[in-house]
Amino acid sequence: MPLQYRHASTLAQVLLLTRPEELTCDQWLEEVPGYVELCVSGEQIPERFALLEHHLMICPECAEELAAMVTAVKTLGDSGK
Ligand SMILES: [Zn+2]
């Protein structure tokens, strides 16, 4: 039963990706400014941002949002020099 097996493994992946401690998009947005600064400065990302990074993997909208914010902050930084 290859088809059923594939469905089951997909379901398992979804269950693994949506854990109870998952951030909502709103929570993610509250946390992200500090993360953007670290991304732009190239500093190491602390462990406390692990959930935030995890959200990026499961939420393409927020991943796009982050990319836009990093670009915006970089642009601002460049014009400020
Ligand atoms: Zn999101």
PDB file of N, CA, C and O and ligand atoms in Angstrom:
ATOM      1  N   MET A   1       0.843  -1.207   0.000  1.00  0.00           N
ATOM      2  CA  MET A   1       0.000   0.000   0.000  1.00  0.00           C
ATOM      3  C   MET A   1       0.872   1.248   0.000  1.00  0.00           C
ATOM      4  O   MET A   1       0.968   1.961   1.003  1.00  0.00           O
ATOM      5  N   PRO A   2       1.548   1.520  -1.082  1.00  0.00           N
ATOM      6  CA  PRO A   2       2.505   2.641  -1.123  1.00  0.00           C
ATOM      7  C   PRO A   2       1.835   3.989  -0.905  1.00  0.00           C
ATOM      8  O   PRO A   2       2.385   4.844  -0.216  1.00  0.00           O
ATOM      9  N   LEU A   3       0.647   4.183  -1.465  1.00  0.00           N
ATOM     10  CA  LEU A   3      -0.002   5.485  -1.356  1.00  0.00           C
ATOM     11  C   LEU A   3      -0.357   5.802   0.090  1.00  0.00           C
ATOM     12  O   LEU A   3      -0.107   6.889   0.590  1.00  0.00           O
ATOM     13  N   GLN A   4      -0.950   4.827   0.764  1.00  0.00           N
ATOM     14  CA  GLN A   4      -1.341   5.043   2.161  1.00  0.00           C
ATOM     15  C   GLN A   4      -0.109   5.305   3.028  1.00  0.00           C
ATOM     16  O   GLN A   4      -0.129   6.131   3.910  1.00  0.00           O
ATOM     17  N   TYR A   5       0.945   4.558   2.706  1.00  0.00           N
ATOM     18  CA  TYR A   5       2.165   4.728   3.483  1.00  0.00           C
ATOM     19  C   TYR A   5       2.699   6.161   3.328  1.00  0.00           C
ATOM     20  O   TYR A   5       3.104   6.792   4.289  1.00  0.00           O
ATOM     21  N   ARG A   6       2.659   6.655   2.090  1.00  0.00           N
ATOM     22  CA  ARG A   6       3.163   7.997   1.854  1.00  0.00           C
ATOM     23  C   ARG A   6       2.312   9.029   2.596  1.00  0.00           C
ATOM     24  O   ARG A   6       2.816   9.985   3.159  1.00  0.00           O
ATOM     25  N   HIS A   7       0.998   8.813   2.598  1.00  0.00           N
ATOM     26  CA  HIS A   7       0.112   9.735   3.305  1.00  0.00           C
ATOM     27  C   HIS A   7       0.445   9.766   4.794  1.00  0.00           C
ATOM     28  O   HIS A   7       0.505  10.823   5.401  1.00  0.00           O
ATOM     29  N   ALA A   8       0.687   8.580   5.350  1.00  0.00           N
ATOM     30  CA  ALA A   8       0.980   8.496   6.782  1.00  0.00           C
ATOM     31  C   ALA A   8       2.271   9.245   7.114  1.00  0.00           C
ATOM     32  O   ALA A   8       2.356   9.928   8.126  1.00  0.00           O
ATOM     33  N   SER A   9       3.270   9.126   6.268  1.00  0.00           N
ATOM     34  CA  SER A   9       4.532   9.794   6.581  1.00  0.00           C
ATOM     35  C   SER A   9       4.385  11.303   6.441  1.00  0.00           C
ATOM     36  O   SER A   9       4.999  12.067   7.162  1.00  0.00           O
ATOM     37  N   THR A  10       3.533  11.745   5.509  1.00  0.00           N
ATOM     38  CA  THR A  10       3.274  13.184   5.385  1.00  0.00           C
ATOM     39  C   THR A  10       2.584  13.704   6.637  1.00  0.00           C
ATOM     40  O   THR A  10       2.941  14.744   7.178  1.00  0.00           O
ATOM     41  N   LEU A  11       1.620  12.935   7.123  1.00  0.00           N
ATOM     42  CA  LEU A  11       0.907  13.326   8.333  1.00  0.00           C
ATOM     43  C   LEU A  11       1.863  13.415   9.508  1.00  0.00           C
ATOM     44  O   LEU A  11       1.805  14.341  10.305  1.00  0.00           O
ATOM     45  N   ALA A  12       2.776  12.460   9.606  1.00  0.00           N
ATOM     46  CA  ALA A  12       3.749  12.472  10.694  1.00  0.00           C
ATOM     47  C   ALA A  12       4.615  13.723  10.614  1.00  0.00           C
ATOM     48  O   ALA A  12       4.938  14.322  11.634  1.00  0.00           O
ATOM     49  N   GLN A  13       4.972  14.115   9.401  1.00  0.00           N
ATOM     50  CA  GLN A  13       5.788  15.323   9.244  1.00  0.00           C
ATOM     51  C   GLN A  13       5.018  16.541   9.722  1.00  0.00           C
ATOM     52  O   GLN A  13       5.559  17.405  10.398  1.00  0.00           O
ATOM     53  N   VAL A  14       3.736  16.622   9.360  1.00  0.00           N
ATOM     54  CA  VAL A  14       2.914  17.759   9.782  1.00  0.00           C
ATOM     55  C   VAL A  14       2.835  17.806  11.296  1.00  0.00           C
ATOM     56  O   VAL A  14       2.959  18.861  11.913  1.00  0.00           O
ATOM     57  N   LEU A  15       2.651  16.647  11.919  1.00  0.00           N
ATOM     58  CA  LEU A  15       2.553  16.600  13.380  1.00  0.00           C
ATOM     59  C   LEU A  15       3.861  17.041  14.019  1.00  0.00           C
ATOM     60  O   LEU A  15       3.874  17.712  15.043  1.00  0.00           O
ATOM     61  N   LEU A  16       4.975  16.673  13.420  1.00  0.00           N
ATOM     62  CA  LEU A  16       6.268  17.069  13.958  1.00  0.00           C
ATOM     63  C   LEU A  16       6.473  18.568  13.835  1.00  0.00           C
ATOM     64  O   LEU A  16       7.092  19.189  14.680  1.00  0.00           O
ATOM     65  N   LEU A  17       5.957  19.143  12.752  1.00  0.00           N
ATOM     66  CA  LEU A  17       6.210  20.560  12.489  1.00  0.00           C
ATOM     67  C   LEU A  17       5.292  21.468  13.297  1.00  0.00           C
ATOM     68  O   LEU A  17       5.612  22.622  13.531  1.00  0.00           O
ATOM     69  N   THR A  18       4.111  20.967  13.675  1.00  0.00           N
ATOM     70  CA  THR A  18       3.196  21.805  14.450  1.00  0.00           C
ATOM     71  C   THR A  18       3.156  21.318  15.888  1.00  0.00           C
ATOM     72  O   THR A  18       2.355  20.490  16.251  1.00  0.00           O
ATOM     73  N   ARG A  19       4.073  21.846  16.671  1.00  0.00           N
ATOM     74  CA  ARG A  19       4.173  21.443  18.072  1.00  0.00           C
ATOM     75  C   ARG A  19       3.379  22.415  18.933  1.00  0.00           C
ATOM     76  O   ARG A  19       3.099  23.525  18.502  1.00  0.00           O
ATOM     77  N   PRO A  20       3.040  22.024  20.158  1.00  0.00           N
ATOM     78  CA  PRO A  20       2.225  22.893  21.029  1.00  0.00           C
ATOM     79  C   PRO A  20       2.890  24.236  21.309  1.00  0.00           C
ATOM     80  O   PRO A  20       2.214  25.237  21.460  1.00  0.00           O
ATOM     81  N   GLU A  21       4.218  24.229  21.358  1.00  0.00           N
ATOM     82  CA  GLU A  21       4.909  25.480  21.700  1.00  0.00           C
ATOM     83  C   GLU A  21       5.138  26.357  20.477  1.00  0.00           C
ATOM     84  O   GLU A  21       5.910  27.291  20.510  1.00  0.00           O
ATOM     85  N   GLU A  22       4.445  26.000  19.380  1.00  0.00           N
ATOM     86  CA  GLU A  22       4.586  26.755  18.146  1.00  0.00           C
ATOM     87  C   GLU A  22       4.225  28.227  18.327  1.00  0.00           C
ATOM     88  O   GLU A  22       3.282  28.562  19.035  1.00  0.00           O
ATOM     89  N   LEU A  23       4.990  29.091  17.682  1.00  0.00           N
ATOM     90  CA  LEU A  23       4.647  30.512  17.687  1.00  0.00           C
ATOM     91  C   LEU A  23       3.500  30.762  16.712  1.00  0.00           C
ATOM     92  O   LEU A  23       3.426  30.140  15.667  1.00  0.00           O
ATOM     93  N   THR A  24       2.633  31.687  17.060  1.00  0.00           N
ATOM     94  CA  THR A  24       1.691  32.186  16.067  1.00  0.00           C
ATOM     95  C   THR A  24       2.397  33.283  15.274  1.00  0.00           C
ATOM     96  O   THR A  24       3.454  33.770  15.675  1.00  0.00           O
ATOM     97  N   CYS A  25       1.808  33.678  14.157  1.00  0.00           N
ATOM     98  CA  CYS A  25       2.425  34.723  13.337  1.00  0.00           C
ATOM     99  C   CYS A  25       2.521  36.030  14.122  1.00  0.00           C
ATOM    100  O   CYS A  25       3.480  36.778  13.982  1.00  0.00           O
ATOM    101  N   ASP A  26       1.534  36.305  14.968  1.00  0.00           N
ATOM    102  CA  ASP A  26       1.557  37.530  15.769  1.00  0.00           C
ATOM    103  C   ASP A  26       2.699  37.513  16.777  1.00  0.00           C
ATOM    104  O   ASP A  26       3.408  38.502  16.952  1.00  0.00           O
ATOM    105  N   GLN A  27       2.865  36.353  17.447  1.00  0.00           N
ATOM    106  CA  GLN A  27       3.974  36.230  18.406  1.00  0.00           C
ATOM    107  C   GLN A  27       5.305  36.366  17.683  1.00  0.00           C
ATOM    108  O   GLN A  27       6.246  36.975  18.184  1.00  0.00           O
ATOM    109  N   TRP A  28       5.352  35.769  16.507  1.00  0.00           N
ATOM    110  CA  TRP A  28       6.578  35.815  15.705  1.00  0.00           C
ATOM    111  C   TRP A  28       6.944  37.265  15.377  1.00  0.00           C
ATOM    112  O   TRP A  28       8.097  37.675  15.509  1.00  0.00           O
ATOM    113  N   LEU A  29       5.931  38.041  14.978  1.00  0.00           N
ATOM    114  CA  LEU A  29       6.172  39.443  14.609  1.00  0.00           C
ATOM    115  C   LEU A  29       6.687  40.258  15.794  1.00  0.00           C
ATOM    116  O   LEU A  29       7.472  41.185  15.622  1.00  0.00           O
ATOM    117  N   GLU A  30       6.233  39.897  17.025  1.00  0.00           N
ATOM    118  CA  GLU A  30       6.696  40.619  18.207  1.00  0.00           C
ATOM    119  C   GLU A  30       8.169  40.344  18.487  1.00  0.00           C
ATOM    120  O   GLU A  30       8.900  41.200  18.968  1.00  0.00           O
ATOM    121  N   GLU A  31       8.594  39.116  18.177  1.00  0.00           N
ATOM    122  CA  GLU A  31       9.957  38.711  18.492  1.00  0.00           C
ATOM    123  C   GLU A  31      10.966  39.113  17.416  1.00  0.00           C
ATOM    124  O   GLU A  31      12.159  39.194  17.670  1.00  0.00           O
ATOM    125  N   VAL A  32      10.485  39.342  16.211  1.00  0.00           N
ATOM    126  CA  VAL A  32      11.377  39.363  15.071  1.00  0.00           C
ATOM    127  C   VAL A  32      12.313  40.580  14.965  1.00  0.00           C
ATOM    128  O   VAL A  32      13.397  40.446  14.394  1.00  0.00           O
ATOM    129  N   PRO A  33      11.973  41.762  15.524  1.00  0.00           N
ATOM    130  CA  PRO A  33      12.890  42.893  15.334  1.00  0.00           C
ATOM    131  C   PRO A  33      14.317  42.616  15.821  1.00  0.00           C
ATOM    132  O   PRO A  33      15.283  42.969  15.134  1.00  0.00           O
ATOM    133  N   GLY A  34      14.437  41.996  16.995  1.00  0.00           N
ATOM    134  CA  GLY A  34      15.763  41.662  17.505  1.00  0.00           C
ATOM    135  C   GLY A  34      16.481  40.670  16.616  1.00  0.00           C
ATOM    136  O   GLY A  34      17.704  40.759  16.430  1.00  0.00           O
ATOM    137  N   TYR A  35      15.722  39.753  16.070  1.00  0.00           N
ATOM    138  CA  TYR A  35      16.292  38.737  15.188  1.00  0.00           C
ATOM    139  C   TYR A  35      16.807  39.380  13.900  1.00  0.00           C
ATOM    140  O   TYR A  35      17.874  39.026  13.397  1.00  0.00           O
ATOM    141  N   VAL A  36      16.039  40.338  13.367  1.00  0.00           N
ATOM    142  CA  VAL A  36      16.438  41.031  12.137  1.00  0.00           C
ATOM    143  C   VAL A  36      17.778  41.735  12.358  1.00  0.00           C
ATOM    144  O   VAL A  36      18.678  41.663  11.519  1.00  0.00           O
ATOM    145  N   GLU A  37      17.913  42.387  13.533  1.00  0.00           N
ATOM    146  CA  GLU A  37      19.162  43.091  13.820  1.00  0.00           C
ATOM    147  C   GLU A  37      20.348  42.140  13.819  1.00  0.00           C
ATOM    148  O   GLU A  37      21.421  42.461  13.312  1.00  0.00           O
ATOM    149  N   LEU A  38      20.150  40.956  14.424  1.00  0.00           N
ATOM    150  CA  LEU A  38      21.228  39.970  14.463  1.00  0.00           C
ATOM    151  C   LEU A  38      21.566  39.496  13.058  1.00  0.00           C
ATOM    152  O   LEU A  38      22.736  39.327  12.696  1.00  0.00           O
ATOM    153  N   CYS A  39      20.529  39.271  12.238  1.00  0.00           N
ATOM    154  CA  CYS A  39      20.744  38.827  10.860  1.00  0.00           C
ATOM    155  C   CYS A  39      21.575  39.854  10.096  1.00  0.00           C
ATOM    156  O   CYS A  39      22.533  39.510   9.399  1.00  0.00           O
ATOM    157  N   VAL A  40      21.202  41.120  10.256  1.00  0.00           N
ATOM    158  CA  VAL A  40      21.866  42.181   9.505  1.00  0.00           C
ATOM    159  C   VAL A  40      23.307  42.359   9.983  1.00  0.00           C
ATOM    160  O   VAL A  40      24.225  42.545   9.178  1.00  0.00           O
ATOM    161  N   SER A  41      23.515  42.278  11.303  1.00  0.00           N
ATOM    162  CA  SER A  41      24.860  42.489  11.840  1.00  0.00           C
ATOM    163  C   SER A  41      25.740  41.264  11.648  1.00  0.00           C
ATOM    164  O   SER A  41      26.947  41.327  11.823  1.00  0.00           O
ATOM    165  N   GLY A  42      25.131  40.122  11.286  1.00  0.00           N
ATOM    166  CA  GLY A  42      25.899  38.911  11.050  1.00  0.00           C
ATOM    167  C   GLY A  42      26.336  38.224  12.326  1.00  0.00           C
ATOM    168  O   GLY A  42      27.203  37.355  12.307  1.00  0.00           O
ATOM    169  N   GLU A  43      25.732  38.630  13.464  1.00  0.00           N
ATOM    170  CA  GLU A  43      26.077  37.988  14.730  1.00  0.00           C
ATOM    171  C   GLU A  43      25.447  36.613  14.839  1.00  0.00           C
ATOM    172  O   GLU A  43      24.486  36.308  14.128  1.00  0.00           O
ATOM    173  N   GLN A  44      25.967  35.811  15.771  1.00  0.00           N
ATOM    174  CA  GLN A  44      25.415  34.486  15.973  1.00  0.00           C
ATOM    175  C   GLN A  44      24.023  34.594  16.572  1.00  0.00           C
ATOM    176  O   GLN A  44      23.787  35.426  17.448  1.00  0.00           O
ATOM    177  N   ILE A  45      23.098  33.744  16.089  1.00  0.00           N
ATOM    178  CA  ILE A  45      21.715  33.788  16.558  1.00  0.00           C
ATOM    179  C   ILE A  45      21.601  32.986  17.852  1.00  0.00           C
ATOM    180  O   ILE A  45      21.904  31.795  17.873  1.00  0.00           O
ATOM    181  N   PRO A  46      21.193  33.637  18.980  1.00  0.00           N
ATOM    182  CA  PRO A  46      21.090  32.931  20.271  1.00  0.00           C
ATOM    183  C   PRO A  46      20.008  31.852  20.246  1.00  0.00           C
ATOM    184  O   PRO A  46      19.080  31.912  19.435  1.00  0.00           O
ATOM    185  N   GLU A  47      20.146  30.927  21.197  1.00  0.00           N
ATOM    186  CA  GLU A  47      19.218  29.793  21.304  1.00  0.00           C
ATOM    187  C   GLU A  47      17.766  30.233  21.465  1.00  0.00           C
ATOM    188  O   GLU A  47      16.848  29.589  20.981  1.00  0.00           O
ATOM    189  N   ARG A  48      17.552  31.394  22.113  1.00  0.00           N
ATOM    190  CA  ARG A  48      16.173  31.808  22.387  1.00  0.00           C
ATOM    191  C   ARG A  48      15.398  32.129  21.114  1.00  0.00           C
ATOM    192  O   ARG A  48      14.183  32.289  21.142  1.00  0.00           O
ATOM    193  N   PHE A  49      16.096  32.248  19.990  1.00  0.00           N
ATOM    194  CA  PHE A  49      15.411  32.508  18.732  1.00  0.00           C
ATOM    195  C   PHE A  49      15.104  31.223  17.962  1.00  0.00           C
ATOM    196  O   PHE A  49      14.689  31.282  16.808  1.00  0.00           O
ATOM    197  N   ALA A  50      15.320  30.069  18.603  1.00  0.00           N
ATOM    198  CA  ALA A  50      15.121  28.796  17.910  1.00  0.00           C
ATOM    199  C   ALA A  50      13.681  28.628  17.427  1.00  0.00           C
ATOM    200  O   ALA A  50      13.437  28.216  16.295  1.00  0.00           O
ATOM    201  N   LEU A  51      12.737  28.989  18.289  1.00  0.00           N
ATOM    202  CA  LEU A  51      11.327  28.879  17.896  1.00  0.00           C
ATOM    203  C   LEU A  51      11.009  29.807  16.730  1.00  0.00           C
ATOM    204  O   LEU A  51      10.241  29.472  15.838  1.00  0.00           O
ATOM    205  N   LEU A  52      11.611  30.975  16.776  1.00  0.00           N
ATOM    206  CA  LEU A  52      11.394  31.950  15.712  1.00  0.00           C
ATOM    207  C   LEU A  52      11.913  31.396  14.380  1.00  0.00           C
ATOM    208  O   LEU A  52      11.255  31.507  13.342  1.00  0.00           O
ATOM    209  N   GLU A  53      13.106  30.781  14.426  1.00  0.00           N
ATOM    210  CA  GLU A  53      13.662  30.204  13.207  1.00  0.00           C
ATOM    211  C   GLU A  53      12.818  29.025  12.741  1.00  0.00           C
ATOM    212  O   GLU A  53      12.659  28.802  11.548  1.00  0.00           O
ATOM    213  N   HIS A  54      12.294  28.274  13.698  1.00  0.00           N
ATOM    214  CA  HIS A  54      11.439  27.147  13.343  1.00  0.00           C
ATOM    215  C   HIS A  54      10.191  27.640  12.604  1.00  0.00           C
ATOM    216  O   HIS A  54       9.742  27.027  11.633  1.00  0.00           O
ATOM    217  N   HIS A  55       9.640  28.756  13.046  1.00  0.00           N
ATOM    218  CA  HIS A  55       8.450  29.305  12.403  1.00  0.00           C
ATOM    219  C   HIS A  55       8.730  29.655  10.942  1.00  0.00           C
ATOM    220  O   HIS A  55       7.872  29.492  10.077  1.00  0.00           O
ATOM    221  N   LEU A  56       9.947  30.109  10.688  1.00  0.00           N
ATOM    222  CA  LEU A  56      10.333  30.450   9.316  1.00  0.00           C
ATOM    223  C   LEU A  56      10.233  29.244   8.389  1.00  0.00           C
ATOM    224  O   LEU A  56       9.932  29.379   7.209  1.00  0.00           O
ATOM    225  N   MET A  57      10.496  28.063   8.957  1.00  0.00           N
ATOM    226  CA  MET A  57      10.506  26.845   8.137  1.00  0.00           C
ATOM    227  C   MET A  57       9.088  26.395   7.788  1.00  0.00           C
ATOM    228  O   MET A  57       8.878  25.750   6.772  1.00  0.00           O
ATOM    229  N   ILE A  58       8.128  26.720   8.649  1.00  0.00           N
ATOM    230  CA  ILE A  58       6.763  26.232   8.422  1.00  0.00           C
ATOM    231  C   ILE A  58       5.852  27.326   7.886  1.00  0.00           C
ATOM    232  O   ILE A  58       4.721  27.049   7.517  1.00  0.00           O
ATOM    233  N   CYS A  59       6.311  28.562   7.842  1.00  0.00           N
ATOM    234  CA  CYS A  59       5.434  29.667   7.455  1.00  0.00           C
ATOM    235  C   CYS A  59       6.106  30.527   6.383  1.00  0.00           C
ATOM    236  O   CYS A  59       6.889  31.420   6.710  1.00  0.00           O
ATOM    237  N   PRO A  60       5.824  30.253   5.121  1.00  0.00           N
ATOM    238  CA  PRO A  60       6.459  31.000   4.021  1.00  0.00           C
ATOM    239  C   PRO A  60       6.145  32.490   4.075  1.00  0.00           C
ATOM    240  O   PRO A  60       6.978  33.310   3.683  1.00  0.00           O
ATOM    241  N   GLU A  61       4.958  32.840   4.571  1.00  0.00           N
ATOM    242  CA  GLU A  61       4.588  34.260   4.642  1.00  0.00           C
ATOM    243  C   GLU A  61       5.561  35.019   5.545  1.00  0.00           C
ATOM    244  O   GLU A  61       6.037  36.097   5.201  1.00  0.00           O
ATOM    245  N   CYS A  62       5.831  34.446   6.714  1.00  0.00           N
ATOM    246  CA  CYS A  62       6.726  35.112   7.652  1.00  0.00           C
ATOM    247  C   CYS A  62       8.171  35.082   7.143  1.00  0.00           C
ATOM    248  O   CYS A  62       8.932  36.013   7.385  1.00  0.00           O
ATOM    249  N   ALA A  63       8.543  34.016   6.434  1.00  0.00           N
ATOM    250  CA  ALA A  63       9.879  33.958   5.852  1.00  0.00           C
ATOM    251  C   ALA A  63      10.059  35.094   4.851  1.00  0.00           C
ATOM    252  O   ALA A  63      11.114  35.738   4.811  1.00  0.00           O
ATOM    253  N   GLU A  64       9.016  35.353   4.072  1.00  0.00           N
ATOM    254  CA  GLU A  64       9.057  36.461   3.120  1.00  0.00           C
ATOM    255  C   GLU A  64       9.135  37.798   3.847  1.00  0.00           C
ATOM    256  O   GLU A  64       9.877  38.695   3.463  1.00  0.00           O
ATOM    257  N   GLU A  65       8.333  37.883   4.919  1.00  0.00           N
ATOM    258  CA  GLU A  65       8.308  39.101   5.743  1.00  0.00           C
ATOM    259  C   GLU A  65       9.703  39.392   6.301  1.00  0.00           C
ATOM    260  O   GLU A  65      10.173  40.526   6.265  1.00  0.00           O
ATOM    261  N   LEU A  66      10.367  38.349   6.788  1.00  0.00           N
ATOM    262  CA  LEU A  66      11.709  38.517   7.353  1.00  0.00           C
ATOM    263  C   LEU A  66      12.676  39.006   6.283  1.00  0.00           C
ATOM    264  O   LEU A  66      13.457  39.936   6.520  1.00  0.00           O
ATOM    265  N   ALA A  67      12.613  38.390   5.108  1.00  0.00           N
ATOM    266  CA  ALA A  67      13.509  38.789   4.021  1.00  0.00           C
ATOM    267  C   ALA A  67      13.309  40.258   3.678  1.00  0.00           C
ATOM    268  O   ALA A  67      14.278  41.003   3.466  1.00  0.00           O
ATOM    269  N   ALA A  68      12.040  40.687   3.663  1.00  0.00           N
ATOM    270  CA  ALA A  68      11.740  42.089   3.356  1.00  0.00           C
ATOM    271  C   ALA A  68      12.290  43.007   4.446  1.00  0.00           C
ATOM    272  O   ALA A  68      12.845  44.074   4.152  1.00  0.00           O
ATOM    273  N   MET A  69      12.158  42.573   5.721  1.00  0.00           N
ATOM    274  CA  MET A  69      12.632  43.405   6.833  1.00  0.00           C
ATOM    275  C   MET A  69      14.148  43.517   6.815  1.00  0.00           C
ATOM    276  O   MET A  69      14.712  44.595   7.053  1.00  0.00           O
ATOM    277  N   VAL A  70      14.823  42.396   6.561  1.00  0.00           N
ATOM    278  CA  VAL A  70      16.297  42.416   6.517  1.00  0.00           C
ATOM    279  C   VAL A  70      16.762  43.351   5.414  1.00  0.00           C
ATOM    280  O   VAL A  70      17.670  44.169   5.610  1.00  0.00           O
ATOM    281  N   THR A  71      16.116  43.262   4.255  1.00  0.00           N
ATOM    282  CA  THR A  71      16.468  44.144   3.139  1.00  0.00           C
ATOM    283  C   THR A  71      16.248  45.603   3.508  1.00  0.00           C
ATOM    284  O   THR A  71      17.087  46.466   3.235  1.00  0.00           O
ATOM    285  N   ALA A  72      15.095  45.873   4.163  1.00  0.00           N
ATOM    286  CA  ALA A  72      14.770  47.252   4.541  1.00  0.00           C
ATOM    287  C   ALA A  72      15.788  47.797   5.528  1.00  0.00           C
ATOM    288  O   ALA A  72      16.272  48.926   5.383  1.00  0.00           O
ATOM    289  N   VAL A  73      16.142  47.000   6.549  1.00  0.00           N
ATOM    290  CA  VAL A  73      17.097  47.457   7.564  1.00  0.00           C
ATOM    291  C   VAL A  73      18.469  47.680   6.935  1.00  0.00           C
ATOM    292  O   VAL A  73      19.154  48.664   7.235  1.00  0.00           O
ATOM    293  N   LYS A  74      18.872  46.790   6.040  1.00  0.00           N
ATOM    294  CA  LYS A  74      20.162  46.953   5.358  1.00  0.00           C
ATOM    295  C   LYS A  74      20.180  48.227   4.527  1.00  0.00           C
ATOM    296  O   LYS A  74      21.157  48.963   4.514  1.00  0.00           O
ATOM    297  N   THR A  75      19.079  48.484   3.832  1.00  0.00           N
ATOM    298  CA  THR A  75      18.966  49.678   2.998  1.00  0.00           C
ATOM    299  C   THR A  75      19.075  50.933   3.854  1.00  0.00           C
ATOM    300  O   THR A  75      19.791  51.871   3.534  1.00  0.00           O
ATOM    301  N   LEU A  76      18.350  50.929   4.995  1.00  0.00           N
ATOM    302  CA  LEU A  76      18.388  52.066   5.913  1.00  0.00           C
ATOM    303  C   LEU A  76      19.797  52.266   6.446  1.00  0.00           C
ATOM    304  O   LEU A  76      20.289  53.387   6.518  1.00  0.00           O
ATOM    305  N   GLY A  77      20.448  51.157   6.822  1.00  0.00           N
ATOM    306  CA  GLY A  77      21.788  51.243   7.371  1.00  0.00           C
ATOM    307  C   GLY A  77      22.776  51.826   6.374  1.00  0.00           C
ATOM    308  O   GLY A  77      23.608  52.656   6.718  1.00  0.00           O
ATOM    309  N   ASP A  78      22.644  51.406   5.127  1.00  0.00           N
ATOM    310  CA  ASP A  78      23.550  51.891   4.093  1.00  0.00           C
ATOM    311  C   ASP A  78      23.380  53.378   3.853  1.00  0.00           C
ATOM    312  O   ASP A  78      24.340  54.122   3.739  1.00  0.00           O
ATOM    313  N   SER A  79      22.100  53.844   3.818  1.00  0.00           N
ATOM    314  CA  SER A  79      21.859  55.244   3.507  1.00  0.00           C
ATOM    315  C   SER A  79      22.223  56.132   4.681  1.00  0.00           C
ATOM    316  O   SER A  79      22.422  57.327   4.542  1.00  0.00           O
ATOM    317  N   GLY A  80      22.318  55.536   5.897  1.00  0.00           N
ATOM    318  CA  GLY A  80      22.643  56.312   7.086  1.00  0.00           C
ATOM    319  C   GLY A  80      24.126  56.574   7.237  1.00  0.00           C
ATOM    320  O   GLY A  80      24.530  57.370   8.074  1.00  0.00           O
ATOM    321  N   LYS A  81      24.963  55.919   6.464  1.00  0.00           N
ATOM    322  CA  LYS A  81      26.403  56.080   6.607  1.00  0.00           C
ATOM    323  C   LYS A  81      26.934  57.281   5.801  1.00  0.00           C
ATOM    324  O   LYS A  81      26.326  57.679   4.845  1.00  0.00           O
TER     325      LYS A  81
HETATM  326 ZN    ZN B   1       3.947  33.067  10.252  1.00  0.00          ZN
END
